Amino acid sequence: MNGIIKPKVLVADDEQVIANTLAMILIAAKYDARDVYSGDRAVEMARTFQPDMLISDVIMPGKTGIEAAIEVRAMLPSCKILLFSGQAATADLLETARAQNYDFELISKPVHPGDLLLKLHGALCA
């Protein structure tokens, strides 16, 4: 190994194929990526994995991606958050988070892998 530290990225989506695919894309792009399938599991995994970034779907059964993002940010204040959604209900959830002084970036599903990698790189280098 050449000693380069890979940024850690946690991907959360209740659609397992999406979570798995995004994690594989990130691993191929030299990130240390893990995937989980719920907001609750994202918070649990963040405790041990300590990601540099959380990429999460917004609308999931149980804990939403926004609720998970708020908990992860409280635990890991330097963790970057990138949310994605294909559903219109997301706007209301984002407004609630903004009212609590959380301003998370949102991208729309489906997201092109190249666009995702650009956003990720930009956020982690900011």
Coordinates of N, CA, C and O in Angstrom, one line a residue:
M1 N 0.8 -1.2 0.0 CA 0.0 0.0 0.0 C 0.9 1.2 0.0 O 1.9 1.3 0.6
N2 N 0.4 2.3 -0.7 CA 1.3 3.5 -0.8 C 1.1 4.5 0.3 O 1.6 5.6 0.2
G3 N 0.3 4.2 1.3 CA 0.1 5.1 2.4 C -0.9 6.2 2.2 O -1.1 7.0 3.1
I4 N -1.6 6.2 1.1 CA -2.6 7.2 0.8 C -3.9 6.8 1.6 O -4.3 5.7 1.5
I5 N -4.4 7.7 2.3 CA -5.7 7.5 3.1 C -6.9 7.7 2.1 O -7.0 8.7 1.5
K6 N -7.7 6.7 2.0 CA -8.9 6.8 1.2 C -10.0 7.4 2.0 O -10.2 7.0 3.1
P7 N -10.7 8.4 1.4 CA -11.8 9.0 2.1 C -12.9 7.9 2.3 O -13.1 7.1 1.4
K8 N -13.5 7.9 3.5 CA -14.5 6.9 3.8 C -15.9 7.5 3.5 O -16.3 8.6 3.9
V9 N -16.7 6.7 2.7 CA -18.0 7.1 2.3 C -19.0 6.1 2.7 O -18.8 4.9 2.4
L10 N -20.1 6.5 3.4 CA -21.2 5.6 3.8 C -22.4 5.9 2.9 O -22.8 7.1 2.8
V11 N -22.9 4.9 2.2 CA -24.0 5.0 1.3 C -25.2 4.3 2.0 O -25.2 3.2 2.3
A12 N -26.3 5.1 2.1 CA -27.6 4.5 2.7 C -28.7 4.7 1.7 O -29.0 5.8 1.2
D13 N -29.3 3.6 1.3 CA -30.5 3.6 0.5 C -31.3 2.3 0.7 O -30.7 1.2 0.8
D14 N -32.6 2.4 0.9 CA -33.4 1.2 1.1 C -33.5 0.4 -0.1 O -33.9 -0.8 0.0
E15 N -33.2 0.9 -1.3 CA -33.2 0.1 -2.5 C -31.7 -0.5 -2.5 O -30.8 0.2 -2.9
Q16 N -31.6 -1.7 -2.2 CA -30.3 -2.4 -2.0 C -29.5 -2.3 -3.3 O -28.2 -2.1 -3.2
V17 N -30.1 -2.5 -4.5 CA -29.3 -2.4 -5.7 C -28.7 -1.0 -5.9 O -27.5 -1.0 -6.3
I18 N -29.4 0.0 -5.5 CA -28.8 1.4 -5.6 C -27.6 1.5 -4.6 O -26.5 2.0 -5.0
A19 N -27.8 1.1 -3.4 CA -26.8 1.3 -2.4 C -25.5 0.4 -2.8 O -24.4 0.9 -2.7
N20 N -25.8 -0.8 -3.2 CA -24.6 -1.6 -3.6 C -23.9 -1.1 -4.8 O -22.7 -1.1 -4.9
T21 N -24.7 -0.6 -5.8 CA -24.1 -0.1 -7.0 C -23.2 1.2 -6.7 O -22.1 1.3 -7.2
L22 N -23.8 2.1 -5.9 CA -23.1 3.3 -5.6 C -21.8 3.0 -4.8 O -20.7 3.6 -5.1
A23 N -21.9 2.0 -3.9 CA -20.7 1.7 -3.2 C -19.6 1.1 -4.1 O -18.4 1.4 -4.0
M24 N -20.0 0.2 -5.1 CA -19.1 -0.4 -6.0 C -18.4 0.7 -6.9 O -17.2 0.7 -7.1
I25 N -19.2 1.7 -7.3 CA -18.7 2.8 -8.1 C -17.6 3.6 -7.3 O -16.5 3.9 -7.8
L26 N -17.9 3.8 -6.0 CA -17.0 4.6 -5.2 C -15.7 3.8 -4.9 O -14.6 4.4 -4.9
I27 N -15.9 2.5 -4.6 CA -14.7 1.7 -4.4 C -13.8 1.7 -5.7 O -12.6 1.8 -5.5
A28 N -14.4 1.6 -6.8 CA -13.6 1.6 -8.1 C -12.9 2.9 -8.3 O -11.9 3.0 -8.9
A29 N -13.5 4.0 -7.7 CA -12.9 5.4 -7.8 C -12.0 5.6 -6.6 O -11.6 6.8 -6.3
K30 N -11.6 4.6 -5.9 CA -10.6 4.6 -4.8 C -11.1 5.2 -3.5 O -10.3 5.8 -2.7
Y31 N -12.4 5.1 -3.2 CA -12.9 5.5 -1.9 C -13.1 4.2 -1.1 O -13.3 3.1 -1.6
D32 N -13.1 4.4 0.2 CA -13.4 3.3 1.1 C -14.9 3.4 1.4 O -15.3 4.3 2.2
A33 N -15.7 2.7 0.7 CA -17.2 2.8 0.8 C -17.8 1.6 1.4 O -17.4 0.5 1.2
R34 N -18.9 1.9 2.1 CA -19.7 0.9 2.7 C -21.2 1.2 2.4 O -21.5 2.4 2.2
D35 N -22.0 0.2 2.3 CA -23.4 0.4 2.0 C -24.3 -0.2 3.1 O -24.0 -1.2 3.7
V36 N -25.4 0.5 3.4 CA -26.4 0.1 4.3 C -27.8 0.4 3.7 O -27.9 1.2 2.8
Y37 N -28.8 -0.2 4.3 CA -30.1 -0.2 3.6 C -31.2 0.5 4.5 O -32.4 0.3 4.2
S38 N -30.8 1.3 5.5 CA -31.8 2.0 6.2 C -31.1 3.2 6.9 O -29.9 3.2 7.1
G39 N -31.9 4.1 7.4 CA -31.4 5.3 8.1 C -30.9 4.8 9.5 O -29.8 5.3 9.9
D40 N -31.6 3.9 10.1 CA -31.1 3.4 11.4 C -29.8 2.7 11.3 O -28.9 2.9 12.1
R41 N -29.6 1.9 10.3 CA -28.3 1.2 10.1 C -27.2 2.2 9.7 O -26.1 2.0 10.1
A42 N -27.6 3.3 9.0 CA -26.6 4.3 8.7 C -26.0 4.9 9.9 O -24.8 5.1 10.1
V43 N -26.8 5.2 10.9 CA -26.4 5.8 12.2 C -25.5 4.8 12.9 O -24.4 5.1 13.4
E44 N -25.9 3.5 13.0 CA -25.2 2.5 13.6 C -23.8 2.3 13.0 O -22.8 2.3 13.7
M45 N -23.8 2.2 11.6 CA -22.5 2.0 10.9 C -21.6 3.3 11.1 O -20.4 3.1 11.2
A46 N -22.2 4.5 11.1 CA -21.3 5.7 11.3 C -20.6 5.7 12.6 O -19.4 6.2 12.6
R47 N -21.1 5.1 13.6 CA -20.4 5.0 14.9 C -19.1 4.3 14.8 O -18.1 4.7 15.4
T48 N -19.1 3.2 14.1 CA -17.8 2.4 14.0 C -17.0 2.8 12.7 O -15.8 2.8 12.8
F49 N -17.6 3.0 11.6 CA -16.9 3.3 10.4 C -16.4 4.7 10.3 O -15.4 5.0 9.7
Q50 N -17.0 5.7 11.0 CA -16.6 7.1 11.0 C -16.4 7.7 9.6 O -15.2 8.0 9.3
P51 N -17.4 7.7 8.8 CA -17.2 8.2 7.4 C -16.9 9.7 7.3 O -17.2 10.5 8.2
D52 N -16.2 10.0 6.2 CA -15.9 11.4 5.9 C -17.2 12.0 5.2 O -17.3 13.2 5.3
M53 N -18.0 11.1 4.6 CA -19.2 11.6 3.9 C -20.3 10.5 4.1 O -20.0 9.3 4.0
L54 N -21.5 11.0 4.2 CA -22.7 10.2 4.2 C -23.5 10.6 2.9 O -23.8 11.7 2.7
I55 N -23.7 9.6 2.1 CA -24.6 9.8 0.9 C -25.9 9.0 1.2 O -25.8 7.8 1.4
S56 N -27.0 9.7 1.3 CA -28.2 8.9 1.7 C -29.4 9.3 0.9 O -29.6 10.5 0.6
D57 N -30.2 8.3 0.6 CA -31.6 8.5 0.1 C -32.3 9.3 1.2 O -32.0 9.1 2.4
V58 N -33.3 10.1 0.8 CA -34.1 10.8 1.8 C -35.2 10.0 2.3 O -35.4 9.8 3.5
I59 N -36.0 9.4 1.4 CA -37.2 8.7 1.8 C -36.9 7.2 2.0 O -36.7 6.5 1.0
M60 N -36.9 6.8 3.3 CA -36.7 5.4 3.6 C -37.6 5.0 4.7 O -38.0 5.9 5.5
P61 N -38.0 3.7 4.8 CA -38.9 3.3 5.9 C -38.1 3.5 7.2 O -36.9 3.4 7.3
G62 N -38.9 3.8 8.3 CA -38.2 4.1 9.6 C -37.6 5.4 9.6 O -38.2 6.4 9.2
K63 N -36.3 5.5 9.9 CA -35.6 6.8 10.0 C -35.3 7.3 8.6 O -34.8 6.6 7.8
T64 N -35.7 8.5 8.3 CA -35.4 9.1 7.0 C -33.9 9.4 6.8 O -33.2 9.5 7.8
G65 N -33.5 9.6 5.6 CA -32.1 10.0 5.4 C -31.8 11.3 6.1 O -30.6 11.5 6.5
I66 N -32.7 12.2 6.2 CA -32.5 13.5 6.8 C -32.3 13.3 8.3 O -31.4 13.8 8.9
E67 N -33.1 12.5 8.9 CA -33.0 12.2 10.4 C -31.7 11.5 10.6 O -31.0 11.8 11.6
A68 N -31.3 10.6 9.8 CA -30.0 9.9 9.9 C -28.8 10.9 9.8 O -27.9 10.9 10.5
A69 N -29.0 11.8 8.8 CA -27.9 12.8 8.5 C -27.7 13.7 9.8 O -26.6 14.0 10.1
I70 N -28.8 14.1 10.4 CA -28.8 15.0 11.6 C -28.1 14.2 12.7 O -27.2 14.8 13.4
E71 N -28.4 12.9 12.9 CA -27.7 12.2 13.9 C -26.3 11.9 13.7 O -25.4 12.0 14.6
V72 N -25.9 11.6 12.4 CA -24.5 11.4 12.0 C -23.8 12.7 12.2 O -22.6 12.7 12.7
R73 N -24.3 13.9 11.8 CA -23.6 15.1 11.9 C -23.4 15.5 13.4 O -22.4 16.0 13.8
A74 N -24.4 15.1 14.3 CA -24.2 15.4 15.7 C -23.0 14.5 16.3 O -22.3 15.0 17.1
M75 N -22.9 13.3 15.8 CA -21.9 12.4 16.2 C -20.5 12.7 15.6 O -19.5 12.7 16.2
L76 N -20.5 13.1 14.3 CA -19.3 13.4 13.5 C -19.5 14.7 12.8 O -19.8 14.8 11.6
P77 N -19.2 15.8 13.5 CA -19.5 17.2 13.0 C -18.7 17.5 11.7 O -19.2 18.3 10.9
S78 N -17.6 16.8 11.4 CA -16.9 17.1 10.1 C -17.4 16.3 9.0 O -17.0 16.4 7.8
C79 N -18.3 15.3 9.2 CA -18.8 14.4 8.2 C -19.7 15.3 7.2 O -20.6 16.0 7.6
K80 N -19.3 15.2 5.9 CA -20.1 15.8 4.8 C -21.3 15.0 4.6 O -21.3 13.8 4.7
I81 N -22.4 15.7 4.2 CA -23.7 15.0 3.9 C -24.1 15.3 2.5 O -24.1 16.5 2.1
L82 N -24.5 14.3 1.7 CA -25.1 14.5 0.4 C -26.3 13.6 0.4 O -26.2 12.4 0.5
L83 N -27.5 14.2 0.2 CA -28.7 13.5 0.1 C -29.2 13.4 -1.3 O -28.9 14.3 -2.1
F84 N -29.9 12.3 -1.6 CA -30.5 12.2 -3.0 C -31.9 11.6 -2.8 O -32.2 10.9 -1.9
S85 N -32.7 12.0 -3.8 CA -34.1 11.6 -3.7 C -34.8 11.7 -5.1 O -34.4 12.5 -5.9
G86 N -35.7 10.8 -5.3 CA -36.5 10.9 -6.6 C -37.9 11.2 -6.2 O -38.8 11.1 -7.1
Q87 N -38.2 11.6 -5.0 CA -39.6 11.9 -4.6 C -39.8 13.3 -4.2 O -39.0 14.0 -3.6
A88 N -41.0 13.8 -4.5 CA -41.4 15.2 -4.3 C -41.5 15.5 -2.8 O -41.3 16.6 -2.4
A89 N -41.8 14.5 -2.0 CA -42.0 14.7 -0.5 C -40.7 15.2 0.1 O -40.8 15.7 1.3
T90 N -39.6 15.1 -0.5 CA -38.3 15.5 0.0 C -38.3 17.0 0.4 O -37.7 17.3 1.4
A91 N -38.9 17.8 -0.4 CA -38.9 19.3 -0.1 C -39.3 19.6 1.3 O -38.7 20.4 2.0
D92 N -40.4 19.0 1.7 CA -40.9 19.3 3.1 C -39.9 18.9 4.2 O -39.7 19.6 5.1
L93 N -39.4 17.7 4.0 CA -38.4 17.2 4.9 C -37.1 18.1 5.0 O -36.6 18.3 6.1
L94 N -36.7 18.6 3.8 CA -35.5 19.5 3.8 C -35.8 20.8 4.5 O -35.0 21.3 5.2
E95 N -37.1 21.3 4.3 CA -37.4 22.5 5.0 C -37.4 22.4 6.5 O -37.0 23.3 7.2
T96 N -37.9 21.2 7.0 CA -37.8 21.0 8.4 C -36.4 20.9 8.9 O -36.1 21.5 10.0
A97 N -35.5 20.3 8.2 CA -34.1 20.3 8.5 C -33.5 21.7 8.5 O -32.7 22.0 9.4
R98 N -33.8 22.5 7.5 CA -33.3 23.8 7.4 C -33.8 24.7 8.6 O -33.0 25.5 9.1
A99 N -35.0 24.4 9.0 CA -35.5 25.2 10.2 C -34.7 24.9 11.4 O -34.7 25.6 12.4
Q100 N -34.1 23.7 11.5 CA -33.2 23.3 12.6 C -31.7 23.6 12.3 O -30.8 23.1 13.0
N101 N -31.5 24.5 11.3 CA -30.1 25.0 11.0 C -29.3 23.9 10.3 O -28.0 24.0 10.4
Y102 N -29.9 22.9 9.7 CA -29.1 21.9 8.9 C -29.4 22.2 7.4 O -30.5 22.3 7.0
D103 N -28.3 22.5 6.7 CA -28.4 22.8 5.2 C -27.7 21.7 4.5 O -26.5 21.8 4.2
F104 N -28.4 20.6 4.1 CA -27.8 19.5 3.4 C -28.0 19.7 1.9 O -29.0 20.2 1.4
E105 N -27.0 19.3 1.1 CA -27.2 19.3 -0.3 C -28.0 18.2 -0.8 O -27.9 17.1 -0.3
L106 N -28.8 18.4 -1.8 CA -29.7 17.4 -2.4 C -29.5 17.3 -3.9 O -29.4 18.3 -4.6
I107 N -29.3 16.0 -4.3 CA -29.3 15.8 -5.7 C -30.4 14.8 -6.1 O -30.9 14.1 -5.3
S108 N -30.9 14.9 -7.3 CA -32.0 14.1 -7.7 C -31.6 12.8 -8.3 O -30.6 12.6 -8.9
K109 N -32.5 11.8 -8.0 CA -32.3 10.5 -8.6 C -33.0 10.5 -9.9 O -34.0 11.1 -10.1
P110 N -32.5 9.7 -10.9 CA -31.3 9.0 -10.8 C -30.1 9.9 -11.0 O -30.2 11.0 -11.7
V111 N -29.0 9.6 -10.5 CA -27.8 10.4 -10.6 C -26.7 9.6 -11.4 O -26.5 8.4 -11.2
H112 N -26.1 10.3 -12.3 CA -25.1 9.7 -13.2 C -23.9 9.5 -12.3 O -23.5 10.4 -11.5
P113 N -23.2 8.4 -12.4 CA -22.0 8.1 -11.6 C -21.0 9.2 -11.7 O -20.4 9.6 -10.7
G114 N -20.7 9.7 -12.9 CA -19.7 10.8 -13.0 C -20.1 12.0 -12.3 O -19.3 12.7 -11.6
D115 N -21.4 12.4 -12.3 CA -21.9 13.6 -11.6 C -21.7 13.4 -10.1 O -21.3 14.3 -9.3
L116 N -22.0 12.1 -9.6 CA -21.9 11.8 -8.2 C -20.5 12.0 -7.7 O -20.2 12.6 -6.7
L117 N -19.5 11.4 -8.5 CA -18.1 11.5 -8.2 C -17.6 12.9 -8.1 O -16.8 13.3 -7.3
L118 N -18.1 13.8 -9.1 CA -17.7 15.2 -9.0 C -18.2 15.9 -7.8 O -17.5 16.6 -7.1
K119 N -19.5 15.6 -7.4 CA -20.1 16.2 -6.2 C -19.3 15.8 -5.0 O -19.0 16.5 -4.1
L120 N -19.0 14.5 -4.9 CA -18.3 13.9 -3.8 C -16.9 14.5 -3.7 O -16.5 15.0 -2.6
H121 N -16.2 14.6 -4.7 CA -14.8 15.1 -4.7 C -14.9 16.6 -4.3 O -14.1 17.0 -3.4
G122 N -15.8 17.3 -4.9 CA -15.9 18.7 -4.5 C -16.3 19.0 -3.0 O -15.7 19.8 -2.4
A123 N -17.2 18.1 -2.5 CA -17.6 18.3 -1.1 C -16.4 17.9 -0.2 O -16.2 18.5 0.9
L124 N -15.7 16.8 -0.5 CA -14.7 16.4 0.4 C -13.4 17.3 0.4 O -12.7 17.4 1.3
C125 N -13.3 18.0 -0.8 CA -12.1 18.9 -0.9 C -12.5 20.3 -0.5 O -11.6 21.2 -0.4
A126 N -13.7 20.6 -0.1 CA -14.1 21.9 0.3 C -13.7 22.3 1.7 O -13.5 21.5 2.5

